[in-house]
mmCIF file with all atom_site columns, C-alpha atoms and ligand atoms in Angstrom:
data_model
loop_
_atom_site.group_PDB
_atom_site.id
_atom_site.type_symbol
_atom_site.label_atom_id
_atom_site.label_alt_id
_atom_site.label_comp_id
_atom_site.label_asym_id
_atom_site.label_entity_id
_atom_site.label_seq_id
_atom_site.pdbx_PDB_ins_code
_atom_site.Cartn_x
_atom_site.Cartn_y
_atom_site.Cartn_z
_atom_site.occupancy
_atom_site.B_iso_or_equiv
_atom_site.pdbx_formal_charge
_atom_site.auth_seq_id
_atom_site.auth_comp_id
_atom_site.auth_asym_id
_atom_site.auth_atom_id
_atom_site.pdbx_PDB_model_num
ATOM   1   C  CA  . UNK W 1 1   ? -56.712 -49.746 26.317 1.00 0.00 ? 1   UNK W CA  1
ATOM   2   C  CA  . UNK W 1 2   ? -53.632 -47.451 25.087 1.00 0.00 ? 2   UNK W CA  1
ATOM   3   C  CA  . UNK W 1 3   ? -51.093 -46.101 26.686 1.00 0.00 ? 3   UNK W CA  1
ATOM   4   C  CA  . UNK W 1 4   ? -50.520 -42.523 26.548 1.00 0.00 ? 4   UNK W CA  1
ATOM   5   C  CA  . UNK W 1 5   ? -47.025 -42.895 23.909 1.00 0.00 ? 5   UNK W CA  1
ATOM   6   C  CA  . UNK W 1 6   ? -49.411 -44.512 21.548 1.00 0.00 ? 6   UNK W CA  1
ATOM   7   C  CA  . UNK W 1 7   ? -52.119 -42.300 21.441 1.00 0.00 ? 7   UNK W CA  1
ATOM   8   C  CA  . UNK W 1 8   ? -49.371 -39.696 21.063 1.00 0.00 ? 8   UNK W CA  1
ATOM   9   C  CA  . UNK W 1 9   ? -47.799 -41.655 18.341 1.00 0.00 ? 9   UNK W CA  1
ATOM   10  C  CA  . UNK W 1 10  ? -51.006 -42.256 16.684 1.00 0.00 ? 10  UNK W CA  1
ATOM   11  C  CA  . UNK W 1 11  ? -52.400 -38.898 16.636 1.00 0.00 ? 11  UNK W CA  1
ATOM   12  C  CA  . UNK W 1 12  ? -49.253 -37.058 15.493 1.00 0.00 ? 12  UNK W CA  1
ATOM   13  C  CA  . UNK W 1 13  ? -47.058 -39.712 14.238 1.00 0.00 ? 13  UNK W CA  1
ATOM   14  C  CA  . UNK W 1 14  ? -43.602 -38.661 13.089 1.00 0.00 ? 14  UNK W CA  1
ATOM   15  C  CA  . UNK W 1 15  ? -41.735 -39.210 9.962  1.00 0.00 ? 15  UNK W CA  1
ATOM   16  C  CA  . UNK W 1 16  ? -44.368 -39.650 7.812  1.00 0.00 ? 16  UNK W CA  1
ATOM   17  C  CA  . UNK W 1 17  ? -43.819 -39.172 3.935  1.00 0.00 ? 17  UNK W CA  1
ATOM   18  C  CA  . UNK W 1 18  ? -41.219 -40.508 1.718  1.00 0.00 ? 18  UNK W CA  1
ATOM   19  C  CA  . UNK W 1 19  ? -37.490 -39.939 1.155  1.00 0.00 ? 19  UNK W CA  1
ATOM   20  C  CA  . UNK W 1 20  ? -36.393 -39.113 -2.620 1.00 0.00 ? 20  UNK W CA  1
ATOM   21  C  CA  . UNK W 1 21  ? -33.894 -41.419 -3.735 1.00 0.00 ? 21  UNK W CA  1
ATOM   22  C  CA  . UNK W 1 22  ? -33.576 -42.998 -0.921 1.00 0.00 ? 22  UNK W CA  1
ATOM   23  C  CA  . UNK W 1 23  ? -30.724 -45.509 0.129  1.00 0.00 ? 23  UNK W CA  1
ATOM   24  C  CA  . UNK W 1 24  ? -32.897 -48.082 0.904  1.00 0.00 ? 24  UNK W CA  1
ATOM   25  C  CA  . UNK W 1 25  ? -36.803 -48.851 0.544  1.00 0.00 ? 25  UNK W CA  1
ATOM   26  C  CA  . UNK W 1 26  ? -39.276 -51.612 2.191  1.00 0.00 ? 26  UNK W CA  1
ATOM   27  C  CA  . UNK W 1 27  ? -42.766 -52.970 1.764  1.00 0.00 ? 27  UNK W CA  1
ATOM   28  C  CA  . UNK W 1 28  ? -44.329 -55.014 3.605  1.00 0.00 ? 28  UNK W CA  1
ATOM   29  C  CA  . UNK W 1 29  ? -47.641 -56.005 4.304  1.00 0.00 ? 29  UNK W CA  1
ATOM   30  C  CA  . UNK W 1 30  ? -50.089 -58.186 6.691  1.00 0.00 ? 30  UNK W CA  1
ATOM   31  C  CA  . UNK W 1 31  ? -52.302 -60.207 4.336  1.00 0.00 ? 31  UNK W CA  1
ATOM   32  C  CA  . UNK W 1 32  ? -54.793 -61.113 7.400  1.00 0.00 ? 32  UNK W CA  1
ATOM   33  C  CA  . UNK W 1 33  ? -55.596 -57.541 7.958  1.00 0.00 ? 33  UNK W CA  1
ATOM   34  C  CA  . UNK W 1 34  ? -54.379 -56.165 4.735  1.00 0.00 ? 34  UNK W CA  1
ATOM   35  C  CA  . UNK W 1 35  ? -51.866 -53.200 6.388  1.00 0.00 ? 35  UNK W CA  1
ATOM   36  C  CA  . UNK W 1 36  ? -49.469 -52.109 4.502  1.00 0.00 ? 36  UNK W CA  1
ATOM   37  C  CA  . UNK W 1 37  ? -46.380 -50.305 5.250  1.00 0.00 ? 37  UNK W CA  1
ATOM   38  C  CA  . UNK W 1 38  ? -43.341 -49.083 3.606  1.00 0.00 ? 38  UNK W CA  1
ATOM   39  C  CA  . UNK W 1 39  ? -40.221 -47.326 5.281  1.00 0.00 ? 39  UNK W CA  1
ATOM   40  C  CA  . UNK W 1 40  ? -37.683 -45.290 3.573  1.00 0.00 ? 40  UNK W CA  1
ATOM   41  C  CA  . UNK W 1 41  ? -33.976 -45.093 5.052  1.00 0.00 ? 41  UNK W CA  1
ATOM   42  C  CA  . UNK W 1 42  ? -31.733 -42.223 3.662  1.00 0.00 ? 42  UNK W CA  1
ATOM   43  C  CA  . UNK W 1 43  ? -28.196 -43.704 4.913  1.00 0.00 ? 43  UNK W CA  1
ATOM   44  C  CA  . UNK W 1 44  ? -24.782 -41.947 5.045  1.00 0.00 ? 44  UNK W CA  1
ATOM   45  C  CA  . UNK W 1 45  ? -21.295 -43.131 3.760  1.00 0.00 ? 45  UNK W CA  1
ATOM   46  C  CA  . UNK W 1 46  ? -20.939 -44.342 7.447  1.00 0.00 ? 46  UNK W CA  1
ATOM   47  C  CA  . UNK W 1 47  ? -23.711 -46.334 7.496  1.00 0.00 ? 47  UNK W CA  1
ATOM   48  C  CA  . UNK W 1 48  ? -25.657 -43.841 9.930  1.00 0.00 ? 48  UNK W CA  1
ATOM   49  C  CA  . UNK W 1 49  ? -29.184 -43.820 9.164  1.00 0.00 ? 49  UNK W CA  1
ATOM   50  C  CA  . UNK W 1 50  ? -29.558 -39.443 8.658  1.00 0.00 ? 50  UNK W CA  1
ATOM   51  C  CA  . UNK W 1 51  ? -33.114 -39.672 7.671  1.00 0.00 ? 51  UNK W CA  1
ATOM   52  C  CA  . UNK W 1 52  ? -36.199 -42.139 7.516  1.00 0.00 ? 52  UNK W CA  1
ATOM   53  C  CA  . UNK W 1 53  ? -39.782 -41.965 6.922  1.00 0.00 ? 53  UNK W CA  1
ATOM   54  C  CA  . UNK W 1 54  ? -42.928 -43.765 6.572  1.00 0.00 ? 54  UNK W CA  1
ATOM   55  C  CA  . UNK W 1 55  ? -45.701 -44.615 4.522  1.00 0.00 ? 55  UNK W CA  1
ATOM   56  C  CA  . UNK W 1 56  ? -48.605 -46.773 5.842  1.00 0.00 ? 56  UNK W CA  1
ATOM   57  C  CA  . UNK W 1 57  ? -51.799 -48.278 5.226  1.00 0.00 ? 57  UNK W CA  1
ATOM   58  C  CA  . UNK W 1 58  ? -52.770 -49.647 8.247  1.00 0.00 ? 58  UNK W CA  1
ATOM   59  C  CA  . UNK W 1 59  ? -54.521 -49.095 11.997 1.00 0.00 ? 59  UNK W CA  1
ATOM   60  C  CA  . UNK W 1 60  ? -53.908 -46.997 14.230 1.00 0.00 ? 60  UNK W CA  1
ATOM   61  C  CA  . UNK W 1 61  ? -51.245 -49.176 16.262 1.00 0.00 ? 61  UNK W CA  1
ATOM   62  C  CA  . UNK W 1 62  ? -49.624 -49.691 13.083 1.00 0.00 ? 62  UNK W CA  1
ATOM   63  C  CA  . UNK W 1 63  ? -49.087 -46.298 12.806 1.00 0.00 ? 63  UNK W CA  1
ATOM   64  C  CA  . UNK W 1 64  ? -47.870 -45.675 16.317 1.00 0.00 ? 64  UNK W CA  1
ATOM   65  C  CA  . UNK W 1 65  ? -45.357 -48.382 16.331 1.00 0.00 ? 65  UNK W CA  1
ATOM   66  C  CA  . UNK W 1 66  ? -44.166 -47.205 12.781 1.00 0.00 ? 66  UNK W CA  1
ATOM   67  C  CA  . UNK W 1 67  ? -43.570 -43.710 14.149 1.00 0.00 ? 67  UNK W CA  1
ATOM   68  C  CA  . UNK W 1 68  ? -41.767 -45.183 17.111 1.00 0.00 ? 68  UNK W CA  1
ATOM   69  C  CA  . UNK W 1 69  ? -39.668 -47.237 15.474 1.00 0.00 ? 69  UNK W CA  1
ATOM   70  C  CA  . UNK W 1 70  ? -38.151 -44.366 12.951 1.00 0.00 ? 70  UNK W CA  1
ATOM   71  C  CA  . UNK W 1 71  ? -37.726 -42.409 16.156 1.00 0.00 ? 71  UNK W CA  1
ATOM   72  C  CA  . UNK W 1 72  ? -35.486 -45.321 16.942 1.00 0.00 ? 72  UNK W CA  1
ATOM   73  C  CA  . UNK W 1 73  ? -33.681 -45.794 14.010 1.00 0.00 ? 73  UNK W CA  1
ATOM   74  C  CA  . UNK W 1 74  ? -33.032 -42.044 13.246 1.00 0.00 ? 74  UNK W CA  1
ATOM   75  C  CA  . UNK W 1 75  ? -29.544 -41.070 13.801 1.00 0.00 ? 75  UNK W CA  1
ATOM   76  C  CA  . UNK W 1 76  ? -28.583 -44.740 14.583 1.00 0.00 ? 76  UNK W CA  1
ATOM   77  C  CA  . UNK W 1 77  ? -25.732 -47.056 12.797 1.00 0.00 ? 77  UNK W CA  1
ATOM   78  C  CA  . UNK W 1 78  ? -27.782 -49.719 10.418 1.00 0.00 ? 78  UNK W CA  1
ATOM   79  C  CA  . UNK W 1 79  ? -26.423 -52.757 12.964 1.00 0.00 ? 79  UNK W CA  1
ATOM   80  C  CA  . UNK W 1 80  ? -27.734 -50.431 15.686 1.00 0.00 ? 80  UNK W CA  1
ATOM   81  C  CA  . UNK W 1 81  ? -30.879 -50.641 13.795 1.00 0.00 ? 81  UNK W CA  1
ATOM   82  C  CA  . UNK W 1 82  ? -30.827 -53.745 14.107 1.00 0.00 ? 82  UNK W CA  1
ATOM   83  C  CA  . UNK W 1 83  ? -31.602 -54.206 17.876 1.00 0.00 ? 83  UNK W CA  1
ATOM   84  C  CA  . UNK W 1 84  ? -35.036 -52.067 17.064 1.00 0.00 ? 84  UNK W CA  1
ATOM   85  C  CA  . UNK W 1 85  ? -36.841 -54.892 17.726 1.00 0.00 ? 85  UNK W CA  1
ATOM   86  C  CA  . UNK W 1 86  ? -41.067 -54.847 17.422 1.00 0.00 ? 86  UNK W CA  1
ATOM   87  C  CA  . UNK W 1 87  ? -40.544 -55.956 21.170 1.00 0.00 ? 87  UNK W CA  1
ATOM   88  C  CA  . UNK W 1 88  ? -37.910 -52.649 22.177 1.00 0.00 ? 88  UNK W CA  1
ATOM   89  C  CA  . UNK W 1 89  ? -40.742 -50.493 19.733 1.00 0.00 ? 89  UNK W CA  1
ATOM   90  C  CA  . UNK W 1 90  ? -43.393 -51.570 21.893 1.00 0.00 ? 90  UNK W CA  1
ATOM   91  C  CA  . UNK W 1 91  ? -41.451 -50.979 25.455 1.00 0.00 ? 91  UNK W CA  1
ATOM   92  C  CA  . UNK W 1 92  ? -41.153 -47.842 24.096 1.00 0.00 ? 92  UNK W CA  1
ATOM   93  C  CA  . UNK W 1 93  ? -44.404 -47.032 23.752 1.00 0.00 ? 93  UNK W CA  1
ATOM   94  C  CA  . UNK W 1 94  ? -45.276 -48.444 27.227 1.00 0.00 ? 94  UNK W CA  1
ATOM   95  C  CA  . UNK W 1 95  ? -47.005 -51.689 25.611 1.00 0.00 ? 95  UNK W CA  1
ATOM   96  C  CA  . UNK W 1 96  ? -49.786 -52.630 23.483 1.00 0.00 ? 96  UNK W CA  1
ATOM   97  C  CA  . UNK W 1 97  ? -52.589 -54.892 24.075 1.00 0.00 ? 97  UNK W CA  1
ATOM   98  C  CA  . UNK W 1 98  ? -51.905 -58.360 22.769 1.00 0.00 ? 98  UNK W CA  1
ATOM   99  C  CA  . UNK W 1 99  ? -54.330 -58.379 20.204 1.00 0.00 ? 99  UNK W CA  1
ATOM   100 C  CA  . UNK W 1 100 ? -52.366 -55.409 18.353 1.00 0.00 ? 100 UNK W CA  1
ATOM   101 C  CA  . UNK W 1 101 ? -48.588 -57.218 19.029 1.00 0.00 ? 101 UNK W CA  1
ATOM   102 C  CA  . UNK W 1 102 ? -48.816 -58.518 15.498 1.00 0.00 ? 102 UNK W CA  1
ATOM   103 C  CA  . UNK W 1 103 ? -48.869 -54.511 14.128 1.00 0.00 ? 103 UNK W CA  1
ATOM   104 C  CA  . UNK W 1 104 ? -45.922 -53.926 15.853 1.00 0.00 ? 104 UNK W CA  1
ATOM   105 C  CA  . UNK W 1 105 ? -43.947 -56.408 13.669 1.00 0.00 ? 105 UNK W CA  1
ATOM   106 C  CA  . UNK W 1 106 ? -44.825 -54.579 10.344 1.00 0.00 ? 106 UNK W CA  1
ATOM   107 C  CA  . UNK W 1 107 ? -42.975 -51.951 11.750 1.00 0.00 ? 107 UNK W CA  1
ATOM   108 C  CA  . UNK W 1 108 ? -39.491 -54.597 12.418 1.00 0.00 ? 108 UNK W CA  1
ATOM   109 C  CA  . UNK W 1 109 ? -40.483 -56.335 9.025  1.00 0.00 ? 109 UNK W CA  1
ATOM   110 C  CA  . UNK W 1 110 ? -40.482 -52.898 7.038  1.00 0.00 ? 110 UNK W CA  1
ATOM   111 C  CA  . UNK W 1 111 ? -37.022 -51.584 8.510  1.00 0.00 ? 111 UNK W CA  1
ATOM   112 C  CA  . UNK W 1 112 ? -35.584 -54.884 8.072  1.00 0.00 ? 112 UNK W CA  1
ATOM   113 C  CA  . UNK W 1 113 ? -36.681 -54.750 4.376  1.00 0.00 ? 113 UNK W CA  1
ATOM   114 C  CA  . UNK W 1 114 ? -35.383 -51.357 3.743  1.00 0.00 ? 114 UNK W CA  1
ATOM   115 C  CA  . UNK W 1 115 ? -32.178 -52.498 5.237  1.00 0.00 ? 115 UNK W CA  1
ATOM   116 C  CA  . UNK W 1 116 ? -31.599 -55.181 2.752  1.00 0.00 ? 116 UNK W CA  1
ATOM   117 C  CA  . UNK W 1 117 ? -32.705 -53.302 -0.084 1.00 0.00 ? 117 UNK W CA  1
ATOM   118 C  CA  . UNK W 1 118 ? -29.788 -51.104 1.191  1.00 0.00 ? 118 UNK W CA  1
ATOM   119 C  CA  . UNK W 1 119 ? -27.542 -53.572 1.986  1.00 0.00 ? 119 UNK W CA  1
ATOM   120 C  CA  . UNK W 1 120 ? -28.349 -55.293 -1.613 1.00 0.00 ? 120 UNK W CA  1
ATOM   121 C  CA  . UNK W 1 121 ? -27.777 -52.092 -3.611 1.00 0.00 ? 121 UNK W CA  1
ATOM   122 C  CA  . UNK W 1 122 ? -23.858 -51.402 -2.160 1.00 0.00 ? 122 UNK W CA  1
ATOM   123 C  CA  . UNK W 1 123 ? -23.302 -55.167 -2.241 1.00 0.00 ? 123 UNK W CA  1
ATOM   124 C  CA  . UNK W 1 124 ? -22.892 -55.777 1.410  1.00 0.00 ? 124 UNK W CA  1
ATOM   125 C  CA  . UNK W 1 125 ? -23.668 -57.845 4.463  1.00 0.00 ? 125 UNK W CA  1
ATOM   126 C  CA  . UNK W 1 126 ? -25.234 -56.301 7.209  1.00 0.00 ? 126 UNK W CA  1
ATOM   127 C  CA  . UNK W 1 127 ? -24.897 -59.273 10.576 1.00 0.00 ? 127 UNK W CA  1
ATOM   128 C  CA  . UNK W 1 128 ? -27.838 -60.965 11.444 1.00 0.00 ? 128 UNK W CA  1
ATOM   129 C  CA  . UNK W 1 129 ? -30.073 -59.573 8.838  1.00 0.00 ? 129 UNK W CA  1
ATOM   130 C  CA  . UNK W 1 130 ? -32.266 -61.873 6.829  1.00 0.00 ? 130 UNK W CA  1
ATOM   131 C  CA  . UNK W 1 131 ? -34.084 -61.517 3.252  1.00 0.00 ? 131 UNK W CA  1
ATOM   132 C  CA  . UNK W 1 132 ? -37.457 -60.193 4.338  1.00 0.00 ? 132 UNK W CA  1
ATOM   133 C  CA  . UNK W 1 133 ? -40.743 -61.387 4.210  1.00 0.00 ? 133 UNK W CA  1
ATOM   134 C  CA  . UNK W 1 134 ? -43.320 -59.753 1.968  1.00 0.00 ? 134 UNK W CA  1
ATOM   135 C  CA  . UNK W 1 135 ? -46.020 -60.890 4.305  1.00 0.00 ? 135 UNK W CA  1
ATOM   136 C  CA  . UNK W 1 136 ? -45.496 -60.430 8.043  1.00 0.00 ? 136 UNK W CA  1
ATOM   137 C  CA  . UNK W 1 137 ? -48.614 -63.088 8.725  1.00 0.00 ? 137 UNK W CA  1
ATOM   138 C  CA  . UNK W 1 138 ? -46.214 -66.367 9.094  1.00 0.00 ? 138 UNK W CA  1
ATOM   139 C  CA  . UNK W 1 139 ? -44.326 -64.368 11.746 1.00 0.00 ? 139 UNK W CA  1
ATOM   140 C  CA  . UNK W 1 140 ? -47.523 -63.358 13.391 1.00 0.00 ? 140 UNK W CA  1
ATOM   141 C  CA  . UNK W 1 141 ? -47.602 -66.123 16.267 1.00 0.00 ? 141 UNK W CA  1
ATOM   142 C  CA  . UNK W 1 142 ? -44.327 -65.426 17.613 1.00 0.00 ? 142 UNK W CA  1
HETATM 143 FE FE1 . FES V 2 .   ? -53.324 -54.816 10.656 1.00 0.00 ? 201 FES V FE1 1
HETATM 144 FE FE2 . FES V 2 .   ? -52.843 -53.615 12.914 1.00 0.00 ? 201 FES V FE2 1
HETATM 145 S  S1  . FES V 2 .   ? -54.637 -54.616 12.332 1.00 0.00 ? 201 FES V S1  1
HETATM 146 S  S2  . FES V 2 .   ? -51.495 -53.922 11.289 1.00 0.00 ? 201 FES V S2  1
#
């Protein structure tokens, strides 16, 4: 039922913790199922993201796609971030069944949130981002 990459990711999933005083910090949460996830980004003066972790509540694909998508991110600009898409985390994991897509969007949701904290802290726009949702259920069907 899972590939390989997400039993990997699931059984020793990377950057988990949290980030001290971190640049930017996002929450968000799946009321249907009741996962929660949060994602710390520690970002540079160039806008390179030098450092992120995770925090979750949630199943097991929830964790895998979390994991992915900070090995993503890491090291990245924060409108490369951008393009980390729950679709481009889940590629990279060589799929998930379609019952678990919605899992991979707390992942997306929590980045995205982190990057607006960030973005709302230094007072700037970062292209094509939008204020997060809290909940990631209205986005579920997409
Ligand atoms: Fe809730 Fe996977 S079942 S995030």
């Amino acid at each position: 039922m899972y590939s390989e990459k997400v039993m990997d990711h699931f059984e020793h999933p990377r950057n988990v913790g949290e980030i001290e005083n971190a640049s930017g910090v996002g929450t968000v949460g799946n009321a249907k199922c009741g996962d929660i996830m949060r994602i710390y980004l520690d970002i540079d003066e160039n806008q390179i993201i030098r450092d992120v972790k995770f925090k979750t509540f949630g199943c097991g694909a929830a964790v895998a796609t979390s994991s992915m998508a900070t090995e993503l991110v890491k090291g990245k600009s924060v409108q490369q971030a951008m393009q980390v898409t729950n679709r481009a985390v889940m590629e990279a994991l060589d799929g998930l069944p379609p019952v678990k897509v919605h899992c991979s969007l707390l992942a997306e949701e929590a980045i995205h949130a982190a990057l607006w904290d960030y973005a709302e802290k230094n007072g700037i726009q970062i292209e094509g981002l939008k204020r997060p949702k809290t909940d990631i259920h209205e986005g579920e069907e997409e």
